[in-house]
Short mmCIF file of C-alpha atoms in Angstrom, two decimals:
data_model
loop_
_atom_site.label_atom_id
_atom_site.label_comp_id
_atom_site.label_asym_id
_atom_site.label_seq_id
_atom_site.Cartn_x
_atom_site.Cartn_y
_atom_site.Cartn_z
CA UNK U 1413 34.33 -40.89 36.19
CA UNK U 1414 34.62 -43.47 33.45
CA UNK U 1415 30.83 -43.96 33.38
CA UNK U 1416 30.29 -40.20 33.23
CA UNK U 1417 32.70 -39.94 30.32
CA UNK U 1418 30.83 -42.61 28.45
CA UNK U 1419 27.52 -40.85 29.10
CA UNK U 1420 28.95 -37.51 27.93
CA UNK U 1421 30.38 -39.13 24.80
CA UNK U 1422 27.02 -40.74 24.05
CA UNK U 1423 25.19 -37.44 24.48
CA UNK U 1424 27.62 -35.64 22.21
CA UNK U 1425 27.35 -38.40 19.62
CA UNK U 1426 23.56 -38.13 19.67
CA UNK U 1427 23.65 -34.34 19.41
CA UNK U 1428 25.96 -34.46 16.41
CA UNK U 1429 24.20 -37.36 14.66
CA UNK U 1430 23.38 -36.69 11.04
CA UNK U 1431 19.87 -37.29 9.72
CA UNK U 1432 21.14 -40.12 7.52
CA UNK U 1433 22.32 -42.09 10.56
CA UNK U 1434 19.07 -44.02 10.65
CA UNK U 1435 17.59 -46.10 13.42
CA UNK U 1436 14.94 -48.75 12.97
CA UNK U 1437 11.48 -47.29 13.68
CA UNK U 1438 10.01 -48.68 16.90
CA UNK U 1439 6.26 -48.79 17.57
CA UNK U 1440 4.53 -47.21 20.54
CA UNK U 1441 1.31 -49.17 20.85
CA UNK U 1442 -0.16 -47.17 23.72
CA UNK U 1443 0.08 -43.93 21.77
CA UNK U 1444 -1.22 -45.60 18.61
CA UNK U 1445 -4.24 -46.81 20.59
CA UNK U 1446 -4.93 -43.29 21.81
CA UNK U 1447 -4.92 -41.96 18.24
CA UNK U 1448 -7.12 -44.86 17.15
CA UNK U 1449 -9.57 -43.97 19.94
CA UNK U 1450 -9.69 -40.36 18.70
CA UNK U 1451 -10.65 -41.64 15.24
CA UNK U 1452 -13.41 -43.71 16.84
CA UNK U 1453 -14.70 -40.61 18.64
CA UNK U 1454 -14.68 -38.53 15.46
CA UNK U 1455 -16.33 -41.29 13.45
CA UNK U 1456 -18.97 -42.14 16.07
CA UNK U 1457 -20.07 -38.52 16.30
CA UNK U 1458 -20.25 -38.28 12.52
CA UNK U 1459 -22.15 -41.57 12.21
CA UNK U 1460 -24.68 -40.63 14.91
CA UNK U 1461 -25.44 -37.09 13.79
CA UNK U 1462 -24.33 -36.64 10.16
CA UNK U 1463 -24.41 -39.97 8.31
CA UNK U 1464 -24.43 -40.17 5.28
CA UNK U 1465 -23.89 -36.45 4.70
CA UNK U 1466 -20.57 -34.76 3.99
CA UNK U 1467 -19.46 -33.30 7.32
CA UNK U 1468 -20.29 -33.26 11.02
CA UNK U 1469 -21.01 -30.05 12.91
CA UNK U 1470 -19.97 -31.51 16.26
CA UNK U 1471 -21.31 -28.84 18.61
CA UNK U 1472 -24.62 -28.31 16.80
CA UNK U 1473 -24.82 -32.11 16.41
CA UNK U 1474 -26.01 -31.87 12.86
CA UNK U 1475 -24.45 -31.97 9.39
CA UNK U 1476 -23.39 -29.88 6.45
CA UNK U 1477 -23.19 -30.88 2.78
CA UNK U 1478 -20.37 -28.79 1.34
CA UNK U 1479 -18.95 -31.31 -1.16
CA UNK U 1480 -21.88 -32.39 -3.33
CA UNK U 1481 -23.61 -34.56 -0.68
CA UNK U 1482 -21.78 -37.65 -1.87
CA UNK U 1483 -20.68 -38.74 1.60
CA UNK U 1484 -17.37 -36.92 1.91
CA UNK U 1485 -16.40 -37.99 5.42
CA UNK U 1486 -16.94 -41.73 4.95
CA UNK U 1487 -15.12 -41.85 1.61
CA UNK U 1488 -12.26 -39.65 2.85
CA UNK U 1489 -11.97 -41.63 6.10
CA UNK U 1490 -12.30 -45.12 4.62
CA UNK U 1491 -8.62 -45.91 4.17
CA UNK U 1492 -7.83 -44.62 7.67
CA UNK U 1493 -10.41 -47.06 9.03
CA UNK U 1494 -8.69 -49.73 6.92
CA UNK U 1495 -5.16 -49.12 8.21
CA UNK U 1496 -6.56 -48.91 11.76
CA UNK U 1497 -8.32 -52.28 11.22
CA UNK U 1498 -11.82 -51.01 12.02
CA UNK U 1499 -13.64 -53.79 10.17
CA UNK U 1500 -17.19 -52.73 11.11
CA UNK U 1501 -16.62 -49.15 9.96
CA UNK U 1502 -14.98 -50.33 6.74
CA UNK U 1503 -17.93 -52.50 5.79
CA UNK U 1504 -20.53 -49.85 6.67
CA UNK U 1505 -18.79 -47.51 4.24
CA UNK U 1506 -18.42 -50.23 1.61
CA UNK U 1507 -22.17 -50.85 1.79
CA UNK U 1508 -22.84 -47.14 1.31
CA UNK U 1509 -20.54 -46.27 -1.61
CA UNK U 1510 -22.47 -48.11 -4.39
CA UNK U 1511 -25.55 -46.03 -3.52
CA UNK U 1512 -23.90 -42.71 -4.39
CA UNK U 1513 -24.91 -41.04 -7.67
CA UNK U 1514 -21.73 -39.32 -8.85
CA UNK U 1515 -23.38 -37.91 -11.98
CA UNK U 1516 -25.30 -35.11 -10.29
CA UNK U 1517 -25.77 -33.05 -7.14
CA UNK U 1518 -28.93 -32.74 -5.11
CA UNK U 1519 -28.54 -28.97 -4.92
CA UNK U 1520 -29.21 -27.03 -8.11
CA UNK U 1521 -26.26 -25.00 -9.42
CA UNK U 1522 -23.88 -26.30 -6.75
CA UNK U 1523 -20.26 -25.62 -7.70
CA UNK U 1524 -17.94 -28.64 -7.63
CA UNK U 1525 -14.18 -28.29 -7.17
CA UNK U 1526 -12.38 -30.67 -9.53
CA UNK U 1527 -9.28 -30.55 -7.32
CA UNK U 1528 -11.05 -31.28 -4.02
CA UNK U 1529 -13.24 -33.94 -5.61
CA UNK U 1530 -10.19 -35.63 -7.11
CA UNK U 1531 -7.98 -35.68 -4.04
CA UNK U 1532 -10.72 -36.58 -1.55
CA UNK U 1533 -13.30 -38.67 -3.41
CA UNK U 1534 -11.35 -40.30 -6.24
CA UNK U 1535 -8.29 -40.52 -4.02
CA UNK U 1536 -10.24 -42.14 -1.20
CA UNK U 1537 -11.95 -44.65 -3.51
CA UNK U 1538 -8.75 -45.71 -5.28
CA UNK U 1539 -6.72 -45.98 -2.10
CA UNK U 1540 -9.34 -48.16 -0.42
CA UNK U 1541 -9.44 -50.32 -3.55
CA UNK U 1542 -5.66 -50.78 -3.52
CA UNK U 1543 -5.64 -51.65 0.18
CA UNK U 1544 -8.63 -54.00 0.13
CA UNK U 1545 -7.37 -55.79 -2.97
CA UNK U 1546 -3.96 -56.05 -1.34
CA UNK U 1547 -2.65 -56.13 2.22
CA UNK U 1548 -6.01 -55.52 3.95
CA UNK U 1549 -8.30 -57.74 1.87
CA UNK U 1550 -9.30 -59.66 5.03
CA UNK U 1551 -11.34 -56.65 6.19
CA UNK U 1552 -13.94 -56.68 3.40
CA UNK U 1553 -16.99 -58.90 3.87
CA UNK U 1554 -18.06 -58.73 0.21
CA UNK U 1555 -15.46 -58.61 -2.59
CA UNK U 1556 -18.08 -57.16 -4.95
CA UNK U 1557 -18.30 -54.08 -2.74
CA UNK U 1558 -14.55 -53.67 -3.16
CA UNK U 1559 -14.94 -53.85 -6.95
CA UNK U 1560 -17.57 -51.12 -6.67
CA UNK U 1561 -14.91 -48.73 -5.36
CA UNK U 1562 -13.17 -48.76 -8.72
CA UNK U 1563 -16.42 -48.65 -10.68
CA UNK U 1564 -17.57 -45.61 -8.73
CA UNK U 1565 -14.20 -43.87 -9.07
CA UNK U 1566 -14.40 -44.29 -12.85
CA UNK U 1567 -17.98 -42.97 -12.92
CA UNK U 1568 -16.93 -39.93 -10.96
CA UNK U 1569 -13.94 -39.30 -13.22
CA UNK U 1570 -16.22 -39.62 -16.25
CA UNK U 1571 -18.42 -36.92 -14.70
CA UNK U 1572 -15.45 -34.64 -13.98
CA UNK U 1573 -13.76 -35.19 -17.34
CA UNK U 1574 -15.62 -32.28 -18.94
CA UNK U 1575 -13.29 -30.05 -16.90
CA UNK U 1576 -10.53 -30.74 -19.43
CA UNK U 1577 -12.72 -29.54 -22.32
CA UNK U 1578 -10.89 -26.21 -22.65
CA UNK U 1579 -8.90 -24.88 -25.61
CA UNK U 1580 -5.59 -25.80 -23.95
CA UNK U 1581 -6.56 -28.91 -22.00
CA UNK U 1582 -5.80 -27.04 -18.76
CA UNK U 1583 -8.64 -28.18 -16.53
CA UNK U 1584 -11.35 -25.73 -15.56
CA UNK U 1585 -11.27 -25.86 -11.77
CA UNK U 1586 -15.03 -25.81 -11.20
CA UNK U 1587 -18.12 -27.54 -12.56
CA UNK U 1588 -21.88 -27.52 -12.17
CA UNK U 1589 -23.73 -30.84 -12.60
CA UNK U 1590 -27.35 -29.88 -11.92
CA UNK U 1591 -29.49 -29.11 -13.87
CA UNK U 1592 -26.89 -29.78 -16.57
CA UNK U 1593 -23.20 -30.59 -16.76
CA UNK U 1594 -21.09 -27.53 -17.56
CA UNK U 1595 -17.71 -26.04 -16.72
CA UNK U 1596 -17.40 -22.64 -15.08
CA UNK U 1597 -15.84 -21.06 -18.16
CA UNK U 1598 -13.12 -19.33 -16.15
CA UNK U 1599 -10.17 -17.89 -18.04
CA UNK U 1600 -7.58 -19.32 -15.64
CA UNK U 1601 -6.95 -22.07 -13.10
CA UNK U 1602 -4.43 -22.12 -10.30
CA UNK U 1603 -1.34 -24.29 -10.12
CA UNK U 1604 -2.50 -26.55 -7.30
CA UNK U 1605 -5.93 -27.10 -8.88
CA UNK U 1606 -4.51 -28.40 -12.15
CA UNK U 1607 -1.16 -29.73 -10.94
CA UNK U 1608 -2.67 -32.12 -8.40
CA UNK U 1609 -4.67 -34.40 -10.69
CA UNK U 1610 -1.94 -36.43 -12.34
CA UNK U 1611 -1.44 -39.06 -9.63
CA UNK U 1612 -5.11 -39.91 -9.12
CA UNK U 1613 -6.05 -39.91 -12.80
CA UNK U 1614 -2.99 -41.95 -13.75
CA UNK U 1615 -3.71 -44.51 -11.03
CA UNK U 1616 -7.30 -44.74 -12.26
CA UNK U 1617 -6.10 -45.52 -15.79
CA UNK U 1618 -3.69 -48.14 -14.49
CA UNK U 1619 -6.40 -49.86 -12.46
CA UNK U 1620 -9.16 -49.71 -15.10
CA UNK U 1621 -6.95 -50.30 -18.13
CA UNK U 1622 -8.58 -47.27 -19.75
CA UNK U 1623 -5.88 -44.77 -20.80
CA UNK U 1624 -8.22 -41.80 -21.23
CA UNK U 1625 -7.99 -40.58 -17.64
CA UNK U 1626 -4.20 -40.41 -17.62
CA UNK U 1627 -4.19 -38.86 -21.09
CA UNK U 1628 -6.40 -35.98 -19.93
CA UNK U 1629 -4.19 -35.31 -16.89
CA UNK U 1630 -0.98 -35.69 -18.95
CA UNK U 1631 -2.12 -33.09 -21.47
CA UNK U 1632 -2.95 -30.69 -18.66
CA UNK U 1633 0.33 -31.32 -16.79
CA UNK U 1634 2.45 -30.89 -19.93
CA UNK U 1635 1.84 -27.12 -19.78
CA UNK U 1636 3.18 -27.06 -16.22
CA UNK U 1637 6.30 -29.09 -16.95
CA UNK U 1638 7.34 -26.87 -19.87
CA UNK U 1639 6.11 -23.46 -18.68
CA UNK U 1640 5.56 -20.59 -21.08
CA UNK U 1641 4.22 -17.09 -20.60
CA UNK U 1642 5.18 -15.23 -17.44
CA UNK U 1643 8.71 -16.43 -16.61
CA UNK U 1644 9.81 -18.62 -13.73
CA UNK U 1645 10.97 -16.58 -10.75
CA UNK U 1646 13.90 -18.99 -10.46
CA UNK U 1647 14.40 -22.37 -12.14
CA UNK U 1648 11.48 -24.63 -11.31
CA UNK U 1649 9.51 -22.01 -9.37
CA UNK U 1650 6.54 -21.07 -11.50
CA UNK U 1651 3.60 -18.72 -11.15
CA UNK U 1652 0.22 -19.50 -9.66
CA UNK U 1653 -2.33 -18.81 -12.42
CA UNK U 1654 -2.48 -20.55 -15.81
CA UNK U 1655 -4.58 -19.62 -18.83
CA UNK U 1656 -7.20 -22.17 -19.80
CA UNK U 1657 -7.02 -20.76 -23.33
CA UNK U 1658 -3.39 -21.52 -24.17
CA UNK U 1659 -1.81 -23.00 -21.03
CA UNK U 1660 0.53 -20.05 -20.44
CA UNK U 1661 1.44 -18.76 -16.99
CA UNK U 1662 -0.23 -15.43 -16.23
CA UNK U 1663 2.03 -14.34 -13.37
CA UNK U 1664 5.28 -15.15 -11.60
CA UNK U 1665 4.20 -15.19 -7.99
CA UNK U 1666 3.77 -18.22 -5.77
CA UNK U 1667 5.49 -20.47 -3.27
CA UNK U 1668 4.90 -23.69 -1.36
CA UNK U 1669 1.57 -22.47 0.00
CA UNK U 1670 -2.09 -22.79 -0.90
CA UNK U 1671 -2.77 -22.37 -4.61
CA UNK U 1672 0.56 -23.92 -5.61
CA UNK U 1673 1.74 -26.33 -2.89
CA UNK U 1674 0.66 -29.76 -4.08
CA UNK U 1675 1.93 -29.19 -7.64
CA UNK U 1676 5.47 -29.36 -6.24
CA UNK U 1677 4.46 -32.21 -3.94
CA UNK U 1678 3.32 -34.36 -6.87
CA UNK U 1679 6.46 -33.83 -8.95
CA UNK U 1680 8.49 -36.09 -6.69
CA UNK U 1681 5.55 -38.35 -5.86
CA UNK U 1682 5.01 -39.20 -9.53
CA UNK U 1683 8.66 -40.25 -9.61
CA UNK U 1684 8.00 -42.47 -6.59
CA UNK U 1685 4.95 -43.87 -8.40
CA UNK U 1686 7.02 -44.85 -11.45
CA UNK U 1687 10.65 -43.71 -11.68
CA UNK U 1688 11.11 -45.09 -15.18
CA UNK U 1689 8.29 -43.02 -16.66
CA UNK U 1690 8.42 -39.83 -14.62
CA UNK U 1691 12.06 -38.77 -14.74
CA UNK U 1692 11.08 -35.32 -16.03
CA UNK U 1693 8.92 -34.82 -12.95
CA UNK U 1694 11.95 -35.63 -10.78
CA UNK U 1695 14.07 -33.14 -12.69
CA UNK U 1696 11.49 -30.40 -12.32
CA UNK U 1697 11.20 -31.11 -8.59
CA UNK U 1698 14.97 -30.90 -8.20
CA UNK U 1699 15.03 -27.55 -10.01
CA UNK U 1700 12.28 -26.18 -7.77
CA UNK U 1701 13.85 -27.62 -4.62
CA UNK U 1702 17.31 -26.23 -5.32
CA UNK U 1703 15.84 -22.80 -6.06
CA UNK U 1704 13.77 -23.01 -2.88
CA UNK U 1705 16.79 -23.81 -0.73
CA UNK U 1706 18.77 -20.97 -2.29
CA UNK U 1707 16.15 -18.24 -2.57
CA UNK U 1708 13.12 -19.00 -0.36
CA UNK U 1709 14.65 -20.42 2.83
CA UNK U 1710 14.38 -17.68 5.44
CA UNK U 1711 15.47 -17.20 9.05
CA UNK U 1712 13.61 -14.82 11.40
CA UNK U 1713 15.68 -12.03 12.92
CA UNK U 1714 14.64 -13.07 16.43
CA UNK U 1715 15.09 -16.81 15.91
CA UNK U 1716 17.79 -17.50 13.36
CA UNK U 1717 17.69 -21.16 14.36
CA UNK U 1718 14.34 -21.46 12.54
CA UNK U 1719 13.81 -21.92 8.80
CA UNK U 1720 10.58 -20.94 7.10
CA UNK U 1721 9.74 -20.61 3.40
CA UNK U 1722 9.12 -17.22 1.83
CA UNK U 1723 6.55 -16.53 -0.82
CA UNK U 1724 7.77 -14.87 -4.02
CA UNK U 1725 6.56 -12.34 -6.56
CA UNK U 1726 9.08 -12.49 -9.35
CA UNK U 1727 12.38 -12.31 -7.49
CA UNK U 1728 10.93 -10.32 -4.61
CA UNK U 1729 10.39 -12.50 -1.57
CA UNK U 1730 7.78 -12.07 1.14
CA UNK U 1731 8.20 -13.52 4.66
CA UNK U 1732 4.75 -15.00 5.08
CA UNK U 1733 3.73 -18.64 5.31
CA UNK U 1734 1.24 -20.86 7.07
CA UNK U 1735 0.13 -24.24 8.24
CA UNK U 1736 -0.39 -25.55 4.70
CA UNK U 1737 3.27 -24.92 3.85
CA UNK U 1738 4.48 -27.07 6.73
CA UNK U 1739 3.98 -30.13 4.48
CA UNK U 1740 7.12 -29.10 2.57
CA UNK U 1741 9.47 -30.59 5.15
CA UNK U 1742 8.00 -34.01 4.55
CA UNK U 1743 8.17 -33.59 0.79
CA UNK U 1744 11.88 -32.72 0.94
CA UNK U 1745 12.52 -35.67 3.25
CA UNK U 1746 10.73 -38.07 0.90
CA UNK U 1747 12.76 -36.77 -2.03
CA UNK U 1748 16.00 -37.09 -0.07
CA UNK U 1749 15.23 -40.73 0.68
CA UNK U 1750 14.17 -41.61 -2.85
CA UNK U 1751 16.95 -39.69 -4.59
CA UNK U 1752 19.54 -40.64 -1.94
CA UNK U 1753 20.43 -36.97 -1.51
CA UNK U 1754 21.09 -36.07 2.10
CA UNK U 1755 20.90 -32.33 1.43
CA UNK U 1756 17.16 -32.63 0.80
CA UNK U 1757 16.59 -34.86 3.82
CA UNK U 1758 18.50 -32.47 6.09
CA UNK U 1759 16.68 -29.42 4.75
CA UNK U 1760 13.34 -31.22 5.11
CA UNK U 1761 14.08 -32.05 8.74
CA UNK U 1762 15.09 -28.43 9.32
CA UNK U 1763 11.70 -27.33 7.95
CA UNK U 1764 9.76 -29.99 9.86
CA UNK U 1765 11.33 -28.97 13.16
CA UNK U 1766 10.95 -25.24 12.47
CA UNK U 1767 7.28 -25.40 11.52
CA UNK U 1768 6.62 -27.52 14.60
CA UNK U 1769 7.99 -24.63 16.67
CA UNK U 1770 4.84 -22.73 15.73
CA UNK U 1771 3.03 -25.28 17.93
CA UNK U 1772 5.49 -24.67 20.74
CA UNK U 1773 5.10 -20.93 20.37
CA UNK U 1774 1.37 -20.52 20.98
CA UNK U 1775 -0.61 -20.62 24.21
CA UNK U 1776 -2.85 -23.38 22.84
CA UNK U 1777 0.06 -25.56 21.72
CA UNK U 1778 -1.22 -25.59 18.12
CA UNK U 1779 0.22 -23.72 15.14
CA UNK U 1780 -1.67 -20.90 13.37
CA UNK U 1781 -3.12 -20.83 9.88
CA UNK U 1782 -0.99 -17.86 8.71
CA UNK U 1783 2.05 -16.14 10.20
CA UNK U 1784 4.82 -13.69 9.33
CA UNK U 1785 8.33 -12.77 10.46
CA UNK U 1786 11.17 -10.38 9.64
CA UNK U 1787 13.60 -12.04 7.23
CA UNK U 1788 17.14 -11.83 8.61
CA UNK U 1789 18.51 -11.55 5.05
CA UNK U 1790 16.18 -8.64 4.27
CA UNK U 1791 15.11 -7.10 7.59
CA UNK U 1792 12.25 -4.94 6.39
CA UNK U 1793 9.19 -4.30 8.57
CA UNK U 1794 8.40 -5.05 12.18
CA UNK U 1795 5.78 -7.05 14.04
CA UNK U 1796 2.73 -5.22 15.36
CA UNK U 1797 3.40 -3.65 18.75
CA UNK U 1798 1.07 -6.05 20.55
CA UNK U 1799 3.04 -9.04 19.20
CA UNK U 1800 6.58 -7.64 19.52
CA UNK U 1801 7.39 -9.60 22.69
CA UNK U 1802 5.82 -12.73 21.20
CA UNK U 1803 7.95 -12.36 18.06
CA UNK U 1804 11.12 -11.89 20.09
CA UNK U 1805 10.57 -15.28 21.70
CA UNK U 1806 8.73 -17.31 19.06
CA UNK U 1807 10.30 -16.07 15.81
CA UNK U 1808 6.96 -15.33 14.12
CA UNK U 1809 3.79 -13.36 14.66
CA UNK U 1810 0.29 -14.50 13.90
CA UNK U 1811 -1.81 -12.96 11.12
CA UNK U 1812 -4.37 -15.77 10.88
CA UNK U 1813 -4.98 -17.41 14.23
CA UNK U 1814 -7.44 -20.14 13.33
CA UNK U 1815 -6.73 -23.89 13.19
CA UNK U 1816 -9.01 -26.04 11.03
CA UNK U 1817 -7.75 -29.51 12.07
CA UNK U 1818 -4.98 -29.40 9.48
CA UNK U 1819 -2.47 -32.28 9.17
CA UNK U 1820 0.60 -30.80 7.49
CA UNK U 1821 2.82 -30.25 10.52
CA UNK U 1822 2.39 -33.80 11.84
CA UNK U 1823 2.71 -35.07 8.27
CA UNK U 1824 6.25 -33.71 8.12
CA UNK U 1825 7.03 -35.15 11.57
CA UNK U 1826 5.89 -38.51 10.19
CA UNK U 1827 8.39 -38.31 7.32
CA UNK U 1828 11.14 -37.15 9.70
CA UNK U 1829 10.50 -40.16 11.91
CA UNK U 1830 10.40 -42.62 9.02
CA UNK U 1831 13.67 -41.20 7.68
CA UNK U 1832 15.58 -41.27 10.95
CA UNK U 1833 13.81 -43.63 13.35
CA UNK U 1834 14.47 -40.95 15.99
CA UNK U 1835 11.93 -41.19 18.82
CA UNK U 1836 12.00 -37.42 19.30
CA UNK U 1837 9.72 -37.06 16.28
CA UNK U 1838 7.26 -39.46 17.87
CA UNK U 1839 7.43 -37.30 20.99
CA UNK U 1840 6.77 -34.11 19.02
CA UNK U 1841 3.85 -35.77 17.24
CA UNK U 1842 2.50 -36.94 20.60
CA UNK U 1843 2.76 -33.38 21.92
CA UNK U 1844 0.80 -32.12 18.90
CA UNK U 1845 -1.80 -34.88 19.27
CA UNK U 1846 -2.35 -34.12 22.94
CA UNK U 1847 -2.86 -30.42 22.19
CA UNK U 1848 -5.33 -31.19 19.41
CA UNK U 1849 -7.08 -33.91 21.40
CA UNK U 1850 -7.48 -31.56 24.37
CA UNK U 1851 -8.28 -28.24 22.71
CA UNK U 1852 -10.29 -29.40 19.66
CA UNK U 1853 -12.45 -32.03 21.32
CA UNK U 1854 -15.94 -30.55 21.24
CA UNK U 1855 -19.48 -31.85 21.35
CA UNK U 1856 -19.85 -35.04 19.34
CA UNK U 1857 -16.38 -34.93 17.79
CA UNK U 1858 -13.60 -32.47 17.03
CA UNK U 1859 -13.84 -28.84 15.94
CA UNK U 1860 -11.49 -26.27 14.48
CA UNK U 1861 -10.35 -23.37 16.66
CA UNK U 1862 -10.74 -19.62 16.15
CA UNK U 1863 -7.57 -18.30 17.83
CA UNK U 1864 -4.62 -20.52 18.72
CA UNK U 1865 -2.92 -17.64 20.54
CA UNK U 1866 -5.48 -18.15 23.33
CA UNK U 1867 -4.85 -20.97 25.78
CA UNK U 1868 -8.32 -22.42 25.18
CA UNK U 1869 -8.14 -22.00 21.40
CA UNK U 1870 -10.40 -18.94 21.35
CA UNK U 1871 -13.63 -20.80 20.65
CA UNK U 1872 -14.78 -23.33 18.08
CA UNK U 1873 -15.78 -23.14 14.42
CA UNK U 1874 -18.18 -26.10 14.89
CA UNK U 1875 -16.85 -28.03 11.89
CA UNK U 1876 -15.15 -31.42 11.78
CA UNK U 1877 -13.13 -31.48 8.58
CA UNK U 1878 -13.01 -34.78 6.70
CA UNK U 1879 -9.25 -34.41 6.34
CA UNK U 1880 -8.91 -34.64 10.12
CA UNK U 1881 -9.89 -38.30 9.77
CA UNK U 1882 -8.25 -38.82 6.37
CA UNK U 1883 -4.91 -37.14 7.07
CA UNK U 1884 -4.16 -35.88 10.58
CA UNK U 1885 -5.20 -39.00 12.43
CA UNK U 1886 -3.72 -41.31 9.78
CA UNK U 1887 -0.25 -39.74 9.97
CA UNK U 1888 -0.43 -39.62 13.76
CA UNK U 1889 -1.39 -43.30 13.86
CA UNK U 1890 1.27 -44.43 11.39
CA UNK U 1891 4.06 -42.69 13.29
CA UNK U 1892 3.35 -44.97 16.28
CA UNK U 1893 2.58 -48.36 14.71
CA UNK U 1894 4.64 -51.22 13.35
CA UNK U 1895 6.04 -51.27 9.88
CA UNK U 1896 3.25 -51.92 7.36
CA UNK U 1897 3.14 -51.97 3.54
CA UNK U 1898 1.84 -48.38 3.38
CA UNK U 1899 4.65 -46.93 5.49
CA UNK U 1900 7.27 -44.71 3.88
CA UNK U 1901 10.56 -46.62 3.63
CA UNK U 1902 13.90 -45.10 4.59
CA UNK U 1903 15.77 -47.89 2.83
CA UNK U 1904 14.49 -49.78 -0.18
CA UNK U 1905 11.57 -49.08 -2.51
CA UNK U 1906 8.21 -47.79 -1.35
CA UNK U 1907 5.21 -50.00 -2.03
CA UNK U 1908 2.77 -47.11 -1.69
CA UNK U 1909 2.82 -43.35 -2.22
CA UNK U 1910 0.44 -40.94 -0.43
CA UNK U 1911 -1.63 -38.47 -2.39
CA UNK U 1912 -2.02 -34.97 -0.98
CA UNK U 1913 -5.03 -36.13 1.10
CA UNK U 1914 -2.91 -38.94 2.66
CA UNK U 1915 -4.56 -41.62 0.55
CA UNK U 1916 -1.94 -44.33 -0.14
CA UNK U 1917 -1.79 -45.64 -3.73
CA UNK U 1918 0.09 -48.77 -4.70
CA UNK U 1919 3.03 -47.76 -6.84
CA UNK U 1920 3.18 -48.89 -10.45
CA UNK U 1921 4.81 -52.25 -11.07
#
């Protein structure tokens, strides 16, 4: 009886434990090895059938160049190969990078995304430079090839810098480099496109000693930190589209989803990068976070235990979200740790666990791209008849059933684990990994799925996204390995901060 009482007391204590009752993270080397093997599979297929092009089509066993033919997969995957200690892969990529001409594209009139090029290419180059100049320097055979990472990042930024040549300094989101360099001339850019440059361009200035890159991004970001034009829906929650003419907001709709998401992400991450300089960024994140908790947090009528994030149009909310938004849990957890505010950590864990339930809810075991629900606080609308039973059990219904190898749900599980040390987040990540590893394994690598509501994933899209190697497999690996310099710290200062493509940058100072 006494033993049973002790067991019951222990179970109750665990059930009632608060997120800030931290345990020391413990590695699981067998699971880490399985994730590492998945990276090797994805890389080997790419290297055999697509090198040095942008992306692998794993079923067709050929390639696609959708990001300027500059070698997207190797540059995006380089720092994952570094943290996984794949020395041969690291040096193959280091040999390749100096050969890339970042001043032009091979295709005439190809449109270049400044945002995607910044987070993937510049982010990948700078992160690899930080790692190979620092804790992983033993992996590089030739130090000059490491120096070339920074040289090439600066060349690419020089090429992209024409994007800021607008009347307001708000970057034009798209460029053409062949036959001549020119911006698209669009009248507006979206919040994520222009609000997710500041970390990469600031790090580039810090590493090169040339202030021009940070100055361009600072001028652009200043419009976002002191918004004018269409008013904030609530404090800190701004619209999605910004005028390139005068930097004013053109609408008041948005949320933590595509088109806006990483703007909010970078507010707190710039504070992590340098808390002395970026206090205003912290303050703006806090305003947005508090408004989000008060006005956007939503509980489905059929599953009030779940918390999702509404979209907004002015002060009208819309119960729709998706896989991209599942990063928000991790962002709140990071802020809670850095600001020592448990309310953010707890809310972040609530989001991380809720968005993971979209994996539990589907027949494939993987969450959908887009889904909806009926908001318990404003119960308007109903699920389609053919998903009514599904909604009653799962708490959401699917409006976009594809899965494109996205990382955001496991990203938030990673932050939850680093904050708490609770093995259950490793177990949830392992569940997600096994579903992805089973259902998305196709041909020479991994492919996105067409319909996660089907047990077999509903068929393949025949595309291995570079961010599967850069983000999904990196976060899955880091949740199972020992403490390393790049890991998020629950106690004490972080040495690195991840950009939105999971590229770790050394923090300033």
